[in-house]
GROMACS .gro file of C-alpha atoms in nm:
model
  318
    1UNK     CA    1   8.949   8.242   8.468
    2UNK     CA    2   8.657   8.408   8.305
    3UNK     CA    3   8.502   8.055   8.226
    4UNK     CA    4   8.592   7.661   8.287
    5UNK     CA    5   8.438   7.426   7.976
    6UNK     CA    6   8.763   7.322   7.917
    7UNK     CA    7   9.123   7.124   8.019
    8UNK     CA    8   9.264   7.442   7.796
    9UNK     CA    9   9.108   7.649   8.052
   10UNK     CA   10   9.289   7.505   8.407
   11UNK     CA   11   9.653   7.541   8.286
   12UNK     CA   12   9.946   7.339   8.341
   13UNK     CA   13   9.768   6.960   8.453
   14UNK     CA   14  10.082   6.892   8.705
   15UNK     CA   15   9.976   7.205   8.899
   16UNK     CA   16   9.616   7.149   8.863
   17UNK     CA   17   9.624   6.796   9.005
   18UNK     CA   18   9.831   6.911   9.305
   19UNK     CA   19   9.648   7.175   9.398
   20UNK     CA   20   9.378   6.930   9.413
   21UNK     CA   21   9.535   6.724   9.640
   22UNK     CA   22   9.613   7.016   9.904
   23UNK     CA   23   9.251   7.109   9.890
   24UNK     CA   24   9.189   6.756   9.943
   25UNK     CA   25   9.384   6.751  10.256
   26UNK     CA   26   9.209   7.062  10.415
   27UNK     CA   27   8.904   7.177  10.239
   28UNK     CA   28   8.798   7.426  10.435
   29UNK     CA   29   9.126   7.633  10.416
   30UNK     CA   30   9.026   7.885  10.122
   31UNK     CA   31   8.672   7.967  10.337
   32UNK     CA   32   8.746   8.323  10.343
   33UNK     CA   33   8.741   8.351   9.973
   34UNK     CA   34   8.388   8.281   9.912
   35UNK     CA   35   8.295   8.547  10.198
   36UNK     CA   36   8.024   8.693  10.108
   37UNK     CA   37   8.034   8.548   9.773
   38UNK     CA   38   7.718   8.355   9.544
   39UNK     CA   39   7.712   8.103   9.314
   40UNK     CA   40   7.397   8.046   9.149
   41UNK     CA   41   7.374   7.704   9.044
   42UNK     CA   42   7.110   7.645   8.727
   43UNK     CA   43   6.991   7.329   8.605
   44UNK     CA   44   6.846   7.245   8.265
   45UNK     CA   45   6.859   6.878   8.358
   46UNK     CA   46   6.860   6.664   8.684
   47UNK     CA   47   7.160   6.585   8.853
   48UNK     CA   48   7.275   6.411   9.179
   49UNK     CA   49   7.654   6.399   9.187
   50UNK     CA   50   7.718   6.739   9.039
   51UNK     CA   51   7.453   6.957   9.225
   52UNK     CA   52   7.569   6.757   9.565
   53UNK     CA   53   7.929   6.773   9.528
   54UNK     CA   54   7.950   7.129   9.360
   55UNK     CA   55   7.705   7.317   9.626
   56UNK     CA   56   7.946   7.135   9.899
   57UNK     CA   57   8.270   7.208   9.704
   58UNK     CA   58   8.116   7.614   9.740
   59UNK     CA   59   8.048   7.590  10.079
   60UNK     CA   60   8.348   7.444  10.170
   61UNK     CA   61   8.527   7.764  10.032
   62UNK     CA   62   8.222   8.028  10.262
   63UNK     CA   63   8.021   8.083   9.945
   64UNK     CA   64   7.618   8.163   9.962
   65UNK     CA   65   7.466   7.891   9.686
   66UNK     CA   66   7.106   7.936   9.520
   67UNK     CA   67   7.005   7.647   9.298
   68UNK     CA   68   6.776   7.742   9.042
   69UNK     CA   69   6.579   7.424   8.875
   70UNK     CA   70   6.482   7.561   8.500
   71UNK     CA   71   6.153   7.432   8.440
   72UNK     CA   72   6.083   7.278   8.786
   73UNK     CA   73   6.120   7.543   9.009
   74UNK     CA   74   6.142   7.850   8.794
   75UNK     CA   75   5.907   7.975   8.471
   76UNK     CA   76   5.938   7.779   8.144
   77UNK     CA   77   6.242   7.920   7.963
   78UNK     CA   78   6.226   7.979   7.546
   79UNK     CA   79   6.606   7.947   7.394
   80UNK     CA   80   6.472   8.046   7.073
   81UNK     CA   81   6.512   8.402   6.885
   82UNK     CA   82   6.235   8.506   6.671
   83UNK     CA   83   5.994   8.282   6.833
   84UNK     CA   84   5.621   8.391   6.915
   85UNK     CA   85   5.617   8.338   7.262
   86UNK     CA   86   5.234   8.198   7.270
   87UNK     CA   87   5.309   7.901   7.391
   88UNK     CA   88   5.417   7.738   7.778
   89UNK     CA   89   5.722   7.932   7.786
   90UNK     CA   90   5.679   8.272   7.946
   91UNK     CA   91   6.022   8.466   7.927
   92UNK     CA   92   6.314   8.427   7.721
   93UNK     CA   93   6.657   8.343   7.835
   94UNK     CA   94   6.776   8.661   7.709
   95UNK     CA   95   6.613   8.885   7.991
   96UNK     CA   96   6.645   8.575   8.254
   97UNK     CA   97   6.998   8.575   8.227
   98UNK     CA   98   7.098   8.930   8.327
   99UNK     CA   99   6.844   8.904   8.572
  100UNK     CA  100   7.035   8.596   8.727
  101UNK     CA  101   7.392   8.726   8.695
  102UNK     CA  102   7.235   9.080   8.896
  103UNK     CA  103   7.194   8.828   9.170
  104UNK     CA  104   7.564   8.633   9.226
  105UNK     CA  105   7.925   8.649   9.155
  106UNK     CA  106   7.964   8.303   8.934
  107UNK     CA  107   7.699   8.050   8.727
  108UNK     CA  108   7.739   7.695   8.726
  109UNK     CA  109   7.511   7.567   8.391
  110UNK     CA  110   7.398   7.225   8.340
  111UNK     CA  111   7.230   7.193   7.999
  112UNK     CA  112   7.231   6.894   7.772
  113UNK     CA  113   7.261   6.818   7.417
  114UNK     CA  114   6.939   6.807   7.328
  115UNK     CA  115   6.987   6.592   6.988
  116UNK     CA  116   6.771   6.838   6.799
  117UNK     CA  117   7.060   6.975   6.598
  118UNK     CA  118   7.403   6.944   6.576
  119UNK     CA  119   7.516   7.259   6.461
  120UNK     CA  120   7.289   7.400   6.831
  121UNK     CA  121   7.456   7.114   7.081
  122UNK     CA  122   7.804   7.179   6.928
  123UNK     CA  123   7.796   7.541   6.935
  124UNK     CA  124   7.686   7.522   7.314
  125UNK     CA  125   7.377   7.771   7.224
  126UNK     CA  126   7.283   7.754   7.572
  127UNK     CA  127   7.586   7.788   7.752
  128UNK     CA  128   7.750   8.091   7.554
  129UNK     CA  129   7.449   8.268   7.590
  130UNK     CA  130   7.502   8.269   7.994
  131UNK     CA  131   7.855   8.393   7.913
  132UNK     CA  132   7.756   8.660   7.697
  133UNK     CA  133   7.478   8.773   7.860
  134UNK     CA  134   7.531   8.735   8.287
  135UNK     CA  135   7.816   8.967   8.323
  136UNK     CA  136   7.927   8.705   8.562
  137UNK     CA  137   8.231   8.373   8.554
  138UNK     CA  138   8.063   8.107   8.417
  139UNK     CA  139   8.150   7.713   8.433
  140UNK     CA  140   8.003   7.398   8.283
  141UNK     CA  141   7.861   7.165   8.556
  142UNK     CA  142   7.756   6.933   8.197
  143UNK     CA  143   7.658   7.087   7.870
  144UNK     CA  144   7.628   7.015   7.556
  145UNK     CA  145   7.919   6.889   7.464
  146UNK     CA  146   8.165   6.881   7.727
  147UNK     CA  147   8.167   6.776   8.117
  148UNK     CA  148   8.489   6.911   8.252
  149UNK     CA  149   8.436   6.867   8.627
  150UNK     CA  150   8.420   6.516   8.604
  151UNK     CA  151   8.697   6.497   8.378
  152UNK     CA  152   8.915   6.659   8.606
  153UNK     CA  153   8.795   6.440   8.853
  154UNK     CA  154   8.860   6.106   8.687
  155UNK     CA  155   9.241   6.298   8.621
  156UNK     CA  156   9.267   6.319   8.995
  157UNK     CA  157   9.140   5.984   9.094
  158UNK     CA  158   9.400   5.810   8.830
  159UNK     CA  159   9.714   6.025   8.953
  160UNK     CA  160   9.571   5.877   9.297
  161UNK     CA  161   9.573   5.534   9.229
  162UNK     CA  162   9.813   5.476   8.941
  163UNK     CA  163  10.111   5.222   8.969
  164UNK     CA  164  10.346   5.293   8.708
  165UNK     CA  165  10.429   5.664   8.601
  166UNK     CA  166  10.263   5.616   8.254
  167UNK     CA  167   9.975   5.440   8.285
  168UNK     CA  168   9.754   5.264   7.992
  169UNK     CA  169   9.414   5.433   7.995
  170UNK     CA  170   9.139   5.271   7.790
  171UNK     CA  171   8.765   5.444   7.752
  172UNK     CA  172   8.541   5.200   7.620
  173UNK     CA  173   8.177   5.226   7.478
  174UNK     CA  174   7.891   5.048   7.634
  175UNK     CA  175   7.586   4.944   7.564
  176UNK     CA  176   7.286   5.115   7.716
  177UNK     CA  177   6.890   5.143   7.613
  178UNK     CA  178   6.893   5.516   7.593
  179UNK     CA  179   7.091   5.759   7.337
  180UNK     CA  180   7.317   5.901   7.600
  181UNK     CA  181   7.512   6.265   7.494
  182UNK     CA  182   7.867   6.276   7.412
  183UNK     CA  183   7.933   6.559   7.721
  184UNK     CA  184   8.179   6.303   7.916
  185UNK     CA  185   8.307   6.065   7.649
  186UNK     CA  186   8.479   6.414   7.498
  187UNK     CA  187   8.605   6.526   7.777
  188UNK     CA  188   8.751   6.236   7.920
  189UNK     CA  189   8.918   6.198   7.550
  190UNK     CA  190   9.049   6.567   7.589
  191UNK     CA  191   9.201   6.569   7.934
  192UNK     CA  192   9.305   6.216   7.878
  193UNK     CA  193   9.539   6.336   7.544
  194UNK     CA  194   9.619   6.658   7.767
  195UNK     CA  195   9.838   6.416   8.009
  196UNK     CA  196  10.143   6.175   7.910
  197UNK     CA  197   9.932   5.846   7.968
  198UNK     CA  198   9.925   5.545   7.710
  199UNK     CA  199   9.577   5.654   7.626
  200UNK     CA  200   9.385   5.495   7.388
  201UNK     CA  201   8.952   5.472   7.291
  202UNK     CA  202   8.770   5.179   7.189
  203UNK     CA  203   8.407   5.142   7.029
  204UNK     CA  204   8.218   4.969   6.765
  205UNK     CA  205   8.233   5.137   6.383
  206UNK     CA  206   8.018   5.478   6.380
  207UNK     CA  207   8.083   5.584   6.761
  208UNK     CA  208   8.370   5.793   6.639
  209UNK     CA  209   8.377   6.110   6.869
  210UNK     CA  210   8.426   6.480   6.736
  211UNK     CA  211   8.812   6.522   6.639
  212UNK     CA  212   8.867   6.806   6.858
  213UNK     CA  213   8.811   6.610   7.166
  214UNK     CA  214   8.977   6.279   7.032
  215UNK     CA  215   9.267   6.403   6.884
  216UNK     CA  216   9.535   6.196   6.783
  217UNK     CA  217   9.426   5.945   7.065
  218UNK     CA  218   9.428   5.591   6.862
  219UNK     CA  219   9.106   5.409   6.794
  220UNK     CA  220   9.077   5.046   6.833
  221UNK     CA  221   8.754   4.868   6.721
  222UNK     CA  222   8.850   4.532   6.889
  223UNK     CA  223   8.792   4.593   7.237
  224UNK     CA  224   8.908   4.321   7.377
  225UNK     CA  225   9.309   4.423   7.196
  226UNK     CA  226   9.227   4.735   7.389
  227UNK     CA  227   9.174   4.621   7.721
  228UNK     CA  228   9.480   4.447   7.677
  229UNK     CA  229   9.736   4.525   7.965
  230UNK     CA  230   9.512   4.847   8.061
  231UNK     CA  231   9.597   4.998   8.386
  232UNK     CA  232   9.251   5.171   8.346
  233UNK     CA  233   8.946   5.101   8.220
  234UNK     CA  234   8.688   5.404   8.173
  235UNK     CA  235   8.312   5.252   8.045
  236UNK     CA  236   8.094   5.498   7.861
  237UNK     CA  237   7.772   5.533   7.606
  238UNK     CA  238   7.743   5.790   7.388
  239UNK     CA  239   7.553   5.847   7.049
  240UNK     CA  240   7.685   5.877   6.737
  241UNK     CA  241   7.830   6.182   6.651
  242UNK     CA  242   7.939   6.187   6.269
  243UNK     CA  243   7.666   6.297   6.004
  244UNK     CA  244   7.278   6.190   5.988
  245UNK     CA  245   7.364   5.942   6.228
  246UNK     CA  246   7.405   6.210   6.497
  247UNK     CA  247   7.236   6.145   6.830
  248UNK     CA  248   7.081   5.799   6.735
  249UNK     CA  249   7.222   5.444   6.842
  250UNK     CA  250   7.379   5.243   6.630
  251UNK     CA  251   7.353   4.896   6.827
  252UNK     CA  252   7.341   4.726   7.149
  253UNK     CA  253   7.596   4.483   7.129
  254UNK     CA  254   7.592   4.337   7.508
  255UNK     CA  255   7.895   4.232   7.400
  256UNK     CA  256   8.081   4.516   7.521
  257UNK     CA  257   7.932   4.485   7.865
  258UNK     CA  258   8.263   4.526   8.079
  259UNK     CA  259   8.261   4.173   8.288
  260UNK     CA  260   8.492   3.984   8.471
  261UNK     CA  261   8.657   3.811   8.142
  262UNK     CA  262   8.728   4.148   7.975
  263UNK     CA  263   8.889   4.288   8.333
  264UNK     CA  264   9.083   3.963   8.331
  265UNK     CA  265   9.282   4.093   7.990
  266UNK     CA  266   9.404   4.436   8.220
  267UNK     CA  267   9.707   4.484   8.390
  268UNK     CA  268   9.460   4.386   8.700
  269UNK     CA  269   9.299   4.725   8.583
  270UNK     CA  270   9.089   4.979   8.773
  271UNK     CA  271   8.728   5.007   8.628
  272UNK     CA  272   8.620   5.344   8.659
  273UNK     CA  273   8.228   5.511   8.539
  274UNK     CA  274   8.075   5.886   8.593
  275UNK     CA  275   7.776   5.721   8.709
  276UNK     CA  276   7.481   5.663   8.723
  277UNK     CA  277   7.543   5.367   8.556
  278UNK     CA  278   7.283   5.063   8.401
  279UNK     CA  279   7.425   4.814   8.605
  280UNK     CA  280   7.481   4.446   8.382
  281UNK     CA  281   7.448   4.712   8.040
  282UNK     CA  282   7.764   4.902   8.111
  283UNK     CA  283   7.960   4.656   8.374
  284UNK     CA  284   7.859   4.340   8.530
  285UNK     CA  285   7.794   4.375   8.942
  286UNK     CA  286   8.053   4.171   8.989
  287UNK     CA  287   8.272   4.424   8.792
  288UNK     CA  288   8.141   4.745   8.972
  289UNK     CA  289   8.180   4.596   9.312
  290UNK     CA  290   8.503   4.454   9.319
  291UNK     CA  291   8.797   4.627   9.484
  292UNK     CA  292   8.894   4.735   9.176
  293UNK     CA  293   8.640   4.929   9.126
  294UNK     CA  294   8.676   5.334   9.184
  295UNK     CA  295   8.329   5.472   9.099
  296UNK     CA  296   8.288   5.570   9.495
  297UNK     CA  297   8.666   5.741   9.522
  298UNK     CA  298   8.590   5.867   9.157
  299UNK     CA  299   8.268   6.016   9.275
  300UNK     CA  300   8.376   6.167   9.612
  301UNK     CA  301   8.650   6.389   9.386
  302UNK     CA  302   8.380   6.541   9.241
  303UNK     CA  303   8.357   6.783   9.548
  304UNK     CA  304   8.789   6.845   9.517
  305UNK     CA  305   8.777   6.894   9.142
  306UNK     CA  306   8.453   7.156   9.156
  307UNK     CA  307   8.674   7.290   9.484
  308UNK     CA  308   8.998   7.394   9.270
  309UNK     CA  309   8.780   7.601   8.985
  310UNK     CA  310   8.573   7.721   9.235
  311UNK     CA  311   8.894   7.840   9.448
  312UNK     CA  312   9.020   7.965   9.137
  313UNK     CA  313   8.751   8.180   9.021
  314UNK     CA  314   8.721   8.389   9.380
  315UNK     CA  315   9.100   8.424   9.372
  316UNK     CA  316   9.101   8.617   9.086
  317UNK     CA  317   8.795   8.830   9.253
  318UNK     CA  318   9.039   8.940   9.540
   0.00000   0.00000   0.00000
Protein backbone atom coordinates (compact mmCIF):
# COMPACT_ATOMS: atom_id res chain seq x y z
CA UNK A 1 0.00 0.00 0.00
CA UNK A 2 1.13 3.43 -0.93
CA UNK A 3 -1.90 4.95 1.05
CA UNK A 4 -5.05 3.65 3.31
CA UNK A 5 -8.30 6.27 2.94
CA UNK A 6 -10.13 3.57 1.77
CA UNK A 7 -11.98 -0.21 2.17
CA UNK A 8 -10.76 -0.30 -1.78
CA UNK A 9 -7.40 0.08 -0.41
CA UNK A 10 -7.14 -3.20 2.25
CA UNK A 11 -8.19 -5.89 -0.29
CA UNK A 12 -10.19 -8.88 0.05
CA UNK A 13 -12.41 -8.01 3.66
CA UNK A 14 -12.31 -11.97 4.62
CA UNK A 15 -8.49 -11.71 4.75
CA UNK A 16 -8.42 -8.37 6.24
CA UNK A 17 -10.64 -9.27 9.19
CA UNK A 18 -8.56 -12.39 9.93
CA UNK A 19 -5.51 -11.02 9.88
CA UNK A 20 -6.93 -8.81 12.42
CA UNK A 21 -7.80 -11.35 14.59
CA UNK A 22 -4.16 -13.04 14.61
CA UNK A 23 -2.72 -9.70 15.45
CA UNK A 24 -5.26 -9.58 18.02
CA UNK A 25 -4.09 -12.72 19.56
CA UNK A 26 -0.32 -11.68 19.72
CA UNK A 27 0.35 -8.11 19.01
CA UNK A 28 3.64 -7.88 19.51
CA UNK A 29 4.61 -10.61 16.91
CA UNK A 30 5.39 -8.27 13.77
CA UNK A 31 7.90 -6.01 16.31
CA UNK A 32 10.74 -6.48 14.10
CA UNK A 33 9.08 -4.78 11.26
CA UNK A 34 8.89 -1.39 12.62
CA UNK A 35 12.78 -1.68 13.62
CA UNK A 36 14.07 1.23 13.24
CA UNK A 37 11.12 2.55 11.55
CA UNK A 38 8.97 6.27 12.20
CA UNK A 39 5.70 7.21 11.92
CA UNK A 40 5.01 10.72 12.29
CA UNK A 41 1.66 11.19 13.49
CA UNK A 42 0.07 14.93 12.55
CA UNK A 43 -2.95 16.34 13.88
CA UNK A 44 -5.11 19.11 12.44
CA UNK A 45 -7.71 18.36 15.08
CA UNK A 46 -7.82 16.78 18.64
CA UNK A 47 -8.21 13.30 19.11
CA UNK A 48 -8.21 10.72 22.00
CA UNK A 49 -9.04 7.29 20.60
CA UNK A 50 -7.09 7.58 17.39
CA UNK A 51 -3.78 9.24 18.62
CA UNK A 52 -3.94 6.58 21.74
CA UNK A 53 -4.72 3.54 19.94
CA UNK A 54 -2.66 4.30 16.66
CA UNK A 55 0.77 5.42 18.57
CA UNK A 56 0.18 1.94 20.59
CA UNK A 57 -0.87 -0.04 17.47
CA UNK A 58 3.00 1.41 16.12
CA UNK A 59 4.69 0.50 19.00
CA UNK A 60 3.33 -2.68 19.27
CA UNK A 61 4.93 -3.47 15.78
CA UNK A 62 8.93 -1.62 17.23
CA UNK A 63 8.16 1.62 15.42
CA UNK A 64 9.73 5.20 16.72
CA UNK A 65 6.34 7.62 16.80
CA UNK A 66 6.59 11.61 16.78
CA UNK A 67 3.25 13.32 17.15
CA UNK A 68 3.18 16.56 15.67
CA UNK A 69 0.06 18.89 16.98
CA UNK A 70 -0.53 21.50 13.87
CA UNK A 71 -1.25 24.63 15.46
CA UNK A 72 -0.61 23.63 19.12
CA UNK A 73 2.67 22.46 19.15
CA UNK A 74 4.08 23.40 15.80
CA UNK A 75 3.93 27.01 13.68
CA UNK A 76 0.55 28.07 12.25
CA UNK A 77 0.18 26.24 8.92
CA UNK A 78 -1.44 28.28 5.61
CA UNK A 79 -3.26 25.54 3.15
CA UNK A 80 -3.82 28.22 0.80
CA UNK A 81 -1.91 28.91 -2.70
CA UNK A 82 -1.58 32.40 -3.73
CA UNK A 83 -2.13 33.70 -0.35
CA UNK A 84 -0.04 36.73 1.14
CA UNK A 85 1.32 35.20 4.00
CA UNK A 86 0.96 38.50 6.36
CA UNK A 87 -1.04 37.12 8.58
CA UNK A 88 -0.63 34.33 11.88
CA UNK A 89 0.42 31.69 9.65
CA UNK A 90 4.16 31.56 9.12
CA UNK A 91 4.99 28.69 6.54
CA UNK A 92 3.01 26.97 4.08
CA UNK A 93 2.20 23.35 4.00
CA UNK A 94 3.96 23.04 0.85
CA UNK A 95 7.61 23.37 2.33
CA UNK A 96 6.32 21.74 5.84
CA UNK A 97 5.47 18.70 4.23
CA UNK A 98 8.73 17.56 2.60
CA UNK A 99 10.29 18.73 5.56
CA UNK A 100 8.15 16.16 7.63
CA UNK A 101 8.34 13.18 5.24
CA UNK A 102 12.64 13.90 5.40
CA UNK A 103 12.04 12.91 8.96
CA UNK A 104 9.96 9.23 8.96
CA UNK A 105 9.00 6.33 6.90
CA UNK A 106 4.90 6.76 7.03
CA UNK A 107 2.25 9.91 7.97
CA UNK A 108 -0.78 9.34 9.75
CA UNK A 109 -3.12 12.79 8.91
CA UNK A 110 -6.00 13.83 10.88
CA UNK A 111 -7.68 16.83 9.23
CA UNK A 112 -11.35 17.66 9.20
CA UNK A 113 -13.87 18.92 6.91
CA UNK A 114 -13.78 22.19 7.61
CA UNK A 115 -17.41 23.14 6.10
CA UNK A 116 -15.90 26.06 4.23
CA UNK A 117 -16.38 24.45 0.85
CA UNK A 118 -17.44 21.47 -0.52
CA UNK A 119 -15.64 21.15 -3.54
CA UNK A 120 -12.10 21.62 -0.70
CA UNK A 121 -13.53 18.84 2.03
CA UNK A 122 -14.48 16.45 -0.84
CA UNK A 123 -11.41 16.71 -2.75
CA UNK A 124 -9.39 16.00 0.58
CA UNK A 125 -7.16 19.30 -0.21
CA UNK A 126 -5.31 18.58 2.80
CA UNK A 127 -4.72 15.10 2.72
CA UNK A 128 -3.54 14.69 -1.05
CA UNK A 129 -1.28 17.32 -0.55
CA UNK A 130 0.70 15.05 2.18
CA UNK A 131 0.60 12.33 -0.51
CA UNK A 132 1.91 14.33 -3.16
CA UNK A 133 4.26 16.16 -1.48
CA UNK A 134 6.04 13.77 1.64
CA UNK A 135 7.57 11.19 -0.51
CA UNK A 136 6.40 8.98 2.24
CA UNK A 137 2.98 6.11 2.79
CA UNK A 138 0.40 8.06 3.92
CA UNK A 139 -2.98 6.98 5.86
CA UNK A 140 -6.08 8.77 7.08
CA UNK A 141 -6.33 8.69 10.93
CA UNK A 142 -9.89 11.09 10.00
CA UNK A 143 -10.09 13.52 7.15
CA UNK A 144 -12.26 15.14 5.37
CA UNK A 145 -14.37 12.87 4.22
CA UNK A 146 -13.57 9.50 5.21
CA UNK A 147 -12.45 7.69 8.63
CA UNK A 148 -11.27 4.29 7.59
CA UNK A 149 -9.60 3.07 10.79
CA UNK A 150 -12.61 3.11 12.62
CA UNK A 151 -14.50 1.62 9.96
CA UNK A 152 -12.40 -1.24 9.86
CA UNK A 153 -12.72 -1.40 13.35
CA UNK A 154 -16.48 -1.43 13.71
CA UNK A 155 -15.99 -4.43 10.65
CA UNK A 156 -13.94 -6.32 13.17
CA UNK A 157 -15.97 -5.82 16.25
CA UNK A 158 -19.30 -7.07 14.23
CA UNK A 159 -17.51 -10.30 12.68
CA UNK A 160 -16.68 -10.64 16.60
CA UNK A 161 -19.90 -10.55 17.97
CA UNK A 162 -22.34 -11.46 15.22
CA UNK A 163 -24.92 -14.39 15.63
CA UNK A 164 -26.15 -15.29 12.39
CA UNK A 165 -23.78 -15.34 9.23
CA UNK A 166 -25.63 -12.33 7.62
CA UNK A 167 -26.35 -10.00 9.97
CA UNK A 168 -28.89 -6.83 9.68
CA UNK A 169 -26.77 -3.70 10.13
CA UNK A 170 -28.62 -0.43 10.62
CA UNK A 171 -26.62 3.18 10.89
CA UNK A 172 -28.88 5.63 12.16
CA UNK A 173 -28.66 9.53 12.44
CA UNK A 174 -28.77 11.29 15.71
CA UNK A 175 -29.38 14.26 16.99
CA UNK A 176 -26.57 16.37 18.37
CA UNK A 177 -26.06 20.38 19.05
CA UNK A 178 -23.07 20.67 16.83
CA UNK A 179 -22.76 20.17 12.83
CA UNK A 180 -20.68 17.07 13.07
CA UNK A 181 -18.59 16.01 9.50
CA UNK A 182 -19.63 13.21 7.42
CA UNK A 183 -15.82 11.41 7.86
CA UNK A 184 -17.44 8.20 9.71
CA UNK A 185 -21.06 8.10 8.56
CA UNK A 186 -19.28 7.44 4.84
CA UNK A 187 -17.16 5.13 5.76
CA UNK A 188 -19.13 3.02 7.82
CA UNK A 189 -21.69 3.16 4.65
CA UNK A 190 -18.69 2.03 2.38
CA UNK A 191 -17.19 -0.87 4.29
CA UNK A 192 -20.63 -1.75 5.40
CA UNK A 193 -21.83 -2.29 1.36
CA UNK A 194 -18.16 -3.80 0.90
CA UNK A 195 -19.37 -6.98 3.12
CA UNK A 196 -22.50 -9.40 2.50
CA UNK A 197 -24.52 -7.97 5.58
CA UNK A 198 -28.35 -6.94 5.37
CA UNK A 199 -27.16 -3.38 5.56
CA UNK A 200 -29.32 -0.71 5.46
CA UNK A 201 -29.14 3.58 6.61
CA UNK A 202 -31.75 5.49 8.20
CA UNK A 203 -32.14 9.43 8.69
CA UNK A 204 -34.56 12.18 8.46
CA UNK A 205 -35.16 13.85 4.68
CA UNK A 206 -31.91 15.99 3.65
CA UNK A 207 -29.19 13.78 5.59
CA UNK A 208 -28.65 11.87 2.40
CA UNK A 209 -24.84 10.97 2.31
CA UNK A 210 -22.55 11.34 -0.89
CA UNK A 211 -23.48 8.35 -3.38
CA UNK A 212 -20.09 7.05 -3.56
CA UNK A 213 -20.03 6.06 0.00
CA UNK A 214 -23.81 4.98 0.18
CA UNK A 215 -24.12 3.12 -2.75
CA UNK A 216 -26.91 1.05 -3.43
CA UNK A 217 -27.32 0.63 0.45
CA UNK A 218 -31.32 1.30 0.90
CA UNK A 219 -32.54 4.38 2.69
CA UNK A 220 -35.31 4.25 5.10
CA UNK A 221 -36.71 7.53 6.55
CA UNK A 222 -38.84 5.73 9.25
CA UNK A 223 -36.42 4.73 11.69
CA UNK A 224 -38.20 2.92 13.75
CA UNK A 225 -39.09 0.20 10.25
CA UNK A 226 -35.33 0.26 10.28
CA UNK A 227 -34.47 -0.82 13.55
CA UNK A 228 -36.76 -3.46 12.96
CA UNK A 229 -35.14 -6.98 13.61
CA UNK A 230 -31.52 -5.22 13.44
CA UNK A 231 -28.75 -7.34 14.65
CA UNK A 232 -26.82 -3.96 14.80
CA UNK A 233 -27.44 -0.72 15.48
CA UNK A 234 -24.64 1.98 14.50
CA UNK A 235 -25.81 5.81 15.91
CA UNK A 236 -24.26 8.73 14.08
CA UNK A 237 -24.63 12.76 13.31
CA UNK A 238 -23.56 14.14 10.41
CA UNK A 239 -24.44 17.38 8.38
CA UNK A 240 -26.07 17.61 5.40
CA UNK A 241 -24.27 16.88 2.52
CA UNK A 242 -26.41 17.60 -0.75
CA UNK A 243 -26.30 21.29 -2.20
CA UNK A 244 -26.50 24.76 -0.17
CA UNK A 245 -27.50 22.78 2.61
CA UNK A 246 -23.96 21.37 2.93
CA UNK A 247 -22.45 21.36 6.41
CA UNK A 248 -25.51 22.97 8.23
CA UNK A 249 -28.20 21.02 10.41
CA UNK A 250 -31.28 20.44 9.33
CA UNK A 251 -33.11 19.59 12.78
CA UNK A 252 -32.84 18.17 16.12
CA UNK A 253 -35.48 15.84 16.30
CA UNK A 254 -34.74 14.10 19.89
CA UNK A 255 -36.77 11.82 18.47
CA UNK A 256 -34.16 9.78 17.04
CA UNK A 257 -32.35 9.57 20.33
CA UNK A 258 -31.57 5.67 20.35
CA UNK A 259 -33.43 4.56 23.83
CA UNK A 260 -34.53 1.57 25.28
CA UNK A 261 -38.00 1.46 23.17
CA UNK A 262 -36.19 1.76 19.80
CA UNK A 263 -33.51 -1.18 21.01
CA UNK A 264 -36.62 -3.10 22.00
CA UNK A 265 -37.70 -3.28 18.00
CA UNK A 266 -33.90 -5.20 17.30
CA UNK A 267 -33.24 -8.64 17.07
CA UNK A 268 -31.96 -7.86 20.87
CA UNK A 269 -29.41 -5.71 18.79
CA UNK A 270 -25.89 -4.53 19.63
CA UNK A 271 -25.68 -0.64 19.85
CA UNK A 272 -22.49 0.39 18.67
CA UNK A 273 -20.93 4.52 18.44
CA UNK A 274 -17.22 5.87 17.38
CA UNK A 275 -17.39 7.93 20.34
CA UNK A 276 -17.21 10.46 21.94
CA UNK A 277 -20.66 10.48 22.10
CA UNK A 278 -23.46 13.32 23.68
CA UNK A 279 -24.77 11.00 25.97
CA UNK A 280 -29.11 11.27 26.14
CA UNK A 281 -28.58 13.24 22.31
CA UNK A 282 -27.27 10.22 20.52
CA UNK A 283 -28.36 7.15 23.00
CA UNK A 284 -29.99 7.17 26.30
CA UNK A 285 -27.44 5.94 29.38
CA UNK A 286 -29.42 3.29 29.81
CA UNK A 287 -28.77 2.37 26.10
CA UNK A 288 -24.90 2.93 26.18
CA UNK A 289 -24.47 0.98 29.33
CA UNK A 290 -26.27 -2.03 28.86
CA UNK A 291 -24.57 -5.29 27.94
CA UNK A 292 -25.45 -4.72 24.71
CA UNK A 293 -23.59 -2.12 24.29
CA UNK A 294 -19.98 -2.46 22.34
CA UNK A 295 -18.58 1.10 22.35
CA UNK A 296 -15.63 -0.23 24.88
CA UNK A 297 -14.83 -3.63 22.62
CA UNK A 298 -15.51 -1.26 19.56
CA UNK A 299 -13.01 1.19 20.89
CA UNK A 300 -10.23 -1.19 22.10
CA UNK A 301 -10.10 -2.50 18.12
CA UNK A 302 -9.04 0.64 17.31
CA UNK A 303 -5.39 -0.38 18.31
CA UNK A 304 -5.91 -4.06 16.01
CA UNK A 305 -7.41 -2.26 13.04
CA UNK A 306 -4.50 0.73 13.01
CA UNK A 307 -2.14 -2.63 13.79
CA UNK A 308 -3.03 -4.51 10.35
CA UNK A 309 -2.33 -1.17 7.99
CA UNK A 310 0.37 -0.37 10.00
CA UNK A 311 1.81 -4.11 9.62
CA UNK A 312 0.99 -3.78 6.14
CA UNK A 313 2.73 -0.73 5.19
CA UNK A 314 6.38 -1.94 6.79
CA UNK A 315 5.87 -5.27 5.02
CA UNK A 316 6.00 -3.90 1.86
CA UNK A 317 9.25 -1.78 3.14
CA UNK A 318 11.15 -5.17 3.65
Amino acid sequence: MKKFLGVQDIGNLHDAVAEALEVKRNRFAYKHLGQDKTLLMIFFNNSLRTRLSTQKAAMNLGMNVMVLDVNQGAWKLETERGVVMDGDKSEHLLEAIPVMGSFCDLIGVRSFARYESKEDDYSEKILQQFIRYSGKPVFSMESATVHPLQAFADLITIEEHKRTQRPKVVLTWAPHPKALPQAVPNSFAQWMNATDYDFVITHPHGYELASEFAGNAPVEYNQDKALEGADFVYAKNWAAYSGDNYGKILCQDRSWTIDDRKMSLTNDGYFMHCLPVRRNMIVTDSVIESPNSLVIPEAANREISAEVVIKRFLEEMS
